[in-house]
Amino acid sequence: MAPVKAMGAVPAAFAAPGPLVIGGRPAAEWAAEGDTPLFVYDLGMVAARAAALRAALPGVDIHYAIKANPLPAMVAAVAPWFDGLDVASDGELAIALGAKPAAAISFAGPGKRVEELEAAIRAGATINLESVGEADRALAAGGRLGITPRLAVRVNPDFELRGSGMKMGGRASPFGIDVDEAPGVVRRLRAAGADWRGWHIFAGSQSLDSAAIIETQAATIALAARLSDQVGAAPPLVNLGGGFGIPYFAGDRAIDLPAIGDALASALAARPAILAPSRFAIELGRYIVGECGVYLTRVIERKVSRGETFLVVDGGLHHQLAASGNFGTVVKRNYPVAVATAAAEAPTETVSVVGCLCTPLDRLADRVTLPVAAPGDLIAVFMAGAYGLSASPSGFLGHRLPAELLAYATRS
Ligand SMILES: Cc1ncc(COP(=O)(O)O)c(C=O)c1O
């Protein structure tokens, strides 16, 4: 008999025994409204996250990186709780402009097309420049349009965020301008009459190591000060990046947000003189929306093969690639899953939850212990609020798109 594998912890908001409730409504009701498979996002949880960030990081701007979940209705609903929106394409720019004034929007990402630079300049959004060539193209676009472009320089830092799932510093990189070149680029932007908005320094993503986040934020402030000294001007804004991770897998522990906030407050209080007038921001995606989302998919079939039980569901990796272990992970580990329709005292068994795609990659949970489920039952895959549908190959095999529903109930 194959061994049982562990799975991540179900987020506390969804962990009550018995049938799953999302935003005050049973999962079965959501499934009846949206058909299956579908995503439900509990905005009360996002509001609670926003409030926790505000409490821990007073005086620091908080930006939502909408790549984590660009659903327009979601962006519009949560935008008022944040100071800025970060976008990664002209499509995301259009969504963000529907939710926030352009002055609160920044546009990062390598390989921006000239039309994208022009769209951002026309709208008045800040472009985080990723290369010397992009600085030239943005200046030229501003000149052509007769509009002073709002430009910040993304720096490729000379350090990385330890423990991060995705490292974006301390190495050769397509992201940001190398530390040695960055001050010269800013001097050129200023000389050309651009509106220099400051620095963007993003060293990594998905770190659960609070000490590493604290260390990286201190290093980022020091780097911003050093570069600003070389420019001879204070940056209006220093975007300190983010990298706050969330616990997806067994053994993962949540970050210590109050400790990070306290350390950042101390580092900012002691910041070098050149940064005295600057504002500071952090830029977060999954920490804001990752835990609020649940992917609900219905069991089509219970199948036993060579002694192993498979629950075949009507969803799969085409909507929730990350849960299948095929989005940026080397070893497949189980996201938290549950039988959303199970009674509290249901007996348990070991099963694999497999999607409806004709590929062995389509496994949403591998040999986990779950209450006994039958065709018609709903399976919930948690941690589905960030990098879910928009980061999955939804066109693969031509299945229908899932609904994405918002739960507005606030929780105490
Ligand atoms: C520039 C930038 N900002 C924000 C993010 C969002 O990261 P996360 O969702 O882990 O907070 C990323 C992730 O890759 C990024 O590259």
Tab-separated table of C-alpha atoms in Angstrom, residues 1-186:
chain	number	residue	atom	x	y	z
A	1	MET	CA	0.000	0.000	0.000
A	2	ALA	CA	1.447	3.382	-0.989
A	3	PRO	CA	2.258	5.647	1.964
A	4	VAL	CA	-0.003	8.537	2.985
A	5	LYS	CA	1.384	11.996	2.235
A	6	ALA	CA	0.957	15.101	4.350
A	7	MET	CA	-0.856	18.196	3.179
A	8	GLY	CA	-0.715	21.852	4.144
A	9	ALA	CA	-2.884	23.206	6.946
A	10	VAL	CA	-6.356	24.419	6.002
A	11	PRO	CA	-6.465	28.215	6.625
A	12	ALA	CA	-7.979	28.889	10.054
A	13	ALA	CA	-10.953	30.759	8.557
A	14	PHE	CA	-12.059	27.563	6.807
A	15	ALA	CA	-10.977	24.981	9.364
A	16	ALA	CA	-14.230	24.460	11.321
A	17	PRO	CA	-15.342	20.800	11.235
A	18	GLY	CA	-18.290	19.858	9.062
A	19	PRO	CA	-19.453	21.200	5.715
A	20	LEU	CA	-17.266	24.054	4.489
A	21	VAL	CA	-18.564	27.603	4.837
A	22	ILE	CA	-17.073	30.411	2.717
A	23	GLY	CA	-17.961	33.994	3.535
A	24	GLY	CA	-20.951	32.875	5.598
A	25	ARG	CA	-22.431	30.522	2.949
A	26	PRO	CA	-22.060	26.762	2.616
A	27	ALA	CA	-19.781	25.660	-0.220
A	28	ALA	CA	-22.702	23.692	-1.713
A	29	GLU	CA	-24.649	26.964	-2.168
A	30	TRP	CA	-21.728	28.606	-3.925
A	31	ALA	CA	-21.457	25.580	-6.208
A	32	ALA	CA	-25.146	25.775	-7.001
A	33	GLU	CA	-24.737	29.431	-7.962
A	34	GLY	CA	-21.570	29.148	-10.034
A	35	ASP	CA	-21.740	25.497	-11.167
A	36	THR	CA	-18.503	23.560	-10.790
A	37	PRO	CA	-15.615	23.953	-10.925
A	38	LEU	CA	-15.457	27.479	-9.531
A	39	PHE	CA	-13.403	29.820	-7.398
A	40	VAL	CA	-14.817	31.703	-4.417
A	41	TYR	CA	-12.841	34.582	-2.911
A	42	ASP	CA	-13.706	35.716	0.611
A	43	LEU	CA	-13.171	39.472	0.605
A	44	GLY	CA	-13.630	39.599	4.371
A	45	MET	CA	-10.312	37.767	4.641
A	46	VAL	CA	-8.639	40.295	2.337
A	47	ALA	CA	-10.029	43.115	4.466
A	48	ALA	CA	-8.645	41.430	7.571
A	49	ARG	CA	-5.237	41.071	5.888
A	50	ALA	CA	-5.270	44.719	4.884
A	51	ALA	CA	-6.092	45.730	8.447
A	52	ALA	CA	-3.303	43.533	9.855
A	53	LEU	CA	-0.812	45.064	7.409
A	54	ARG	CA	-1.910	48.593	8.346
A	55	ALA	CA	-1.547	47.824	12.042
A	56	ALA	CA	1.910	46.289	11.619
A	57	LEU	CA	3.281	48.797	9.109
A	58	PRO	CA	1.988	52.266	10.068
A	59	GLY	CA	3.239	54.978	7.741
A	60	VAL	CA	4.368	52.515	5.073
A	61	ASP	CA	2.397	52.453	1.807
A	62	ILE	CA	0.986	49.053	0.914
A	63	HIS	CA	0.671	48.152	-2.741
A	64	TYR	CA	-1.274	45.226	-4.153
A	65	ALA	CA	0.508	43.464	-7.040
A	66	ILE	CA	-2.532	42.508	-9.067
A	67	LYS	CA	-0.710	39.726	-10.931
A	68	ALA	CA	-1.603	37.595	-7.897
A	69	ASN	CA	-5.297	37.900	-8.765
A	70	PRO	CA	-6.274	40.310	-11.541
A	71	LEU	CA	-10.013	39.531	-11.546
A	72	PRO	CA	-11.381	43.040	-12.275
A	73	ALA	CA	-14.196	42.799	-9.711
A	74	MET	CA	-11.683	41.661	-7.077
A	75	VAL	CA	-9.232	44.465	-7.908
A	76	ALA	CA	-12.024	47.048	-7.778
A	77	ALA	CA	-13.291	45.719	-4.446
A	78	VAL	CA	-9.927	45.643	-2.671
A	79	ALA	CA	-8.261	48.709	-4.232
A	80	PRO	CA	-9.618	51.170	-1.640
A	81	TRP	CA	-7.812	49.221	1.106
A	82	PHE	CA	-4.378	49.765	-0.465
A	83	ASP	CA	-2.265	52.776	-1.400
A	84	GLY	CA	-1.173	51.547	-4.778
A	85	LEU	CA	-1.593	48.843	-7.406
A	86	ASP	CA	1.346	47.268	-9.224
A	87	VAL	CA	0.718	45.956	-12.732
A	88	ALA	CA	2.723	43.837	-15.147
A	89	SER	CA	1.137	44.464	-18.564
A	90	ASP	CA	-1.147	46.837	-20.432
A	91	GLY	CA	-4.026	44.451	-19.703
A	92	GLU	CA	-3.408	44.742	-15.972
A	93	LEU	CA	-2.915	48.500	-16.375
A	94	ALA	CA	-6.411	48.810	-17.837
A	95	ILE	CA	-7.862	46.810	-14.925
A	96	ALA	CA	-5.979	48.906	-12.361
A	97	LEU	CA	-7.070	52.170	-13.983
A	98	GLY	CA	-10.648	51.078	-13.386
A	99	ALA	CA	-9.925	50.880	-9.680
A	100	LYS	CA	-7.353	53.541	-8.712
A	101	PRO	CA	-6.044	56.888	-9.968
A	102	ALA	CA	-3.057	56.539	-12.299
A	103	ALA	CA	-0.733	58.255	-9.819
A	104	ALA	CA	-1.188	55.236	-7.519
A	105	ILE	CA	-0.300	52.689	-10.213
A	106	SER	CA	3.167	51.362	-11.046
A	107	PHE	CA	4.097	49.151	-13.973
A	108	ALA	CA	6.968	46.666	-13.598
A	109	GLY	CA	8.151	43.792	-15.747
A	110	PRO	CA	10.782	43.188	-18.395
A	111	GLY	CA	9.976	43.437	-22.077
A	112	LYS	CA	7.361	46.185	-22.040
A	113	ARG	CA	6.314	46.979	-25.605
A	114	VAL	CA	6.521	50.590	-26.799
A	115	GLU	CA	2.704	50.731	-26.932
A	116	GLU	CA	2.622	49.634	-23.284
A	117	LEU	CA	5.098	52.354	-22.303
A	118	GLU	CA	2.971	54.873	-24.172
A	119	ALA	CA	-0.236	53.659	-22.503
A	120	ALA	CA	1.341	54.065	-19.073
A	121	ILE	CA	2.732	57.514	-19.871
A	122	ARG	CA	-0.541	58.675	-21.368
A	123	ALA	CA	-2.423	57.488	-18.286
A	124	GLY	CA	0.114	58.996	-15.862
A	125	ALA	CA	1.159	55.711	-14.224
A	126	THR	CA	4.707	55.204	-12.970
A	127	ILE	CA	6.920	52.928	-15.035
A	128	ASN	CA	9.454	50.876	-13.093
A	129	LEU	CA	12.291	50.763	-15.613
A	130	GLU	CA	13.886	47.344	-15.959
A	131	SER	CA	16.826	48.147	-18.254
A	132	VAL	CA	18.888	50.958	-19.732
A	133	GLY	CA	17.243	50.365	-23.112
A	134	GLU	CA	13.790	50.661	-21.568
A	135	ALA	CA	14.812	53.981	-20.003
A	136	ASP	CA	15.705	55.225	-23.508
A	137	ARG	CA	12.409	53.961	-24.946
A	138	ALA	CA	10.367	55.544	-22.151
A	139	LEU	CA	12.094	58.912	-22.552
A	140	ALA	CA	11.558	58.791	-26.301
A	141	ALA	CA	7.885	57.854	-25.817
A	142	GLY	CA	7.402	60.770	-23.414
A	143	GLY	CA	8.994	63.091	-25.971
A	144	ARG	CA	6.763	61.823	-28.782
A	145	LEU	CA	3.637	62.210	-26.661
A	146	GLY	CA	4.673	65.564	-25.224
A	147	ILE	CA	4.033	64.208	-21.696
A	148	THR	CA	6.560	64.197	-18.837
A	149	PRO	CA	6.871	60.492	-17.983
A	150	ARG	CA	6.735	59.296	-14.381
A	151	LEU	CA	9.704	56.942	-14.147
A	152	ALA	CA	11.192	54.906	-11.306
A	153	VAL	CA	14.239	52.693	-11.597
A	154	ARG	CA	13.957	49.071	-10.638
A	155	VAL	CA	17.295	48.011	-9.224
A	156	ASN	CA	18.732	44.525	-9.509
A	157	PRO	CA	19.998	44.381	-5.918
A	158	ASP	CA	23.350	42.876	-5.009
A	159	PHE	CA	21.607	40.574	-2.489
A	160	GLU	CA	18.717	38.111	-2.548
A	161	LEU	CA	15.817	37.436	-0.216
A	162	ARG	CA	16.934	34.343	1.709
A	163	GLY	CA	14.447	31.510	1.796
A	164	SER	CA	12.354	32.909	-1.020
A	165	GLY	CA	10.660	30.570	-3.475
A	166	MET	CA	11.554	32.968	-6.271
A	167	LYS	CA	14.858	34.845	-5.953
A	168	MET	CA	15.136	38.127	-7.807
A	169	GLY	CA	18.442	39.589	-6.728
A	170	GLY	CA	22.105	38.837	-6.071
A	171	ARG	CA	22.626	37.472	-9.564
A	172	ALA	CA	22.538	38.267	-13.269
A	173	SER	CA	18.909	39.106	-13.924
A	174	PRO	CA	16.414	40.196	-16.561
A	175	PHE	CA	14.773	42.234	-13.780
A	176	GLY	CA	15.994	45.681	-12.840
A	177	ILE	CA	19.089	47.683	-13.622
A	178	ASP	CA	22.345	46.518	-12.045
A	179	VAL	CA	23.403	48.460	-8.958
A	180	ASP	CA	26.461	49.966	-10.683
A	181	GLU	CA	24.421	51.379	-13.546
A	182	ALA	CA	21.335	52.563	-11.672
A	183	PRO	CA	22.573	55.983	-10.426
A	184	GLY	CA	23.779	56.944	-13.904
A	185	VAL	CA	20.373	56.088	-15.384
A	186	VAL	CA	18.602	58.269	-12.809
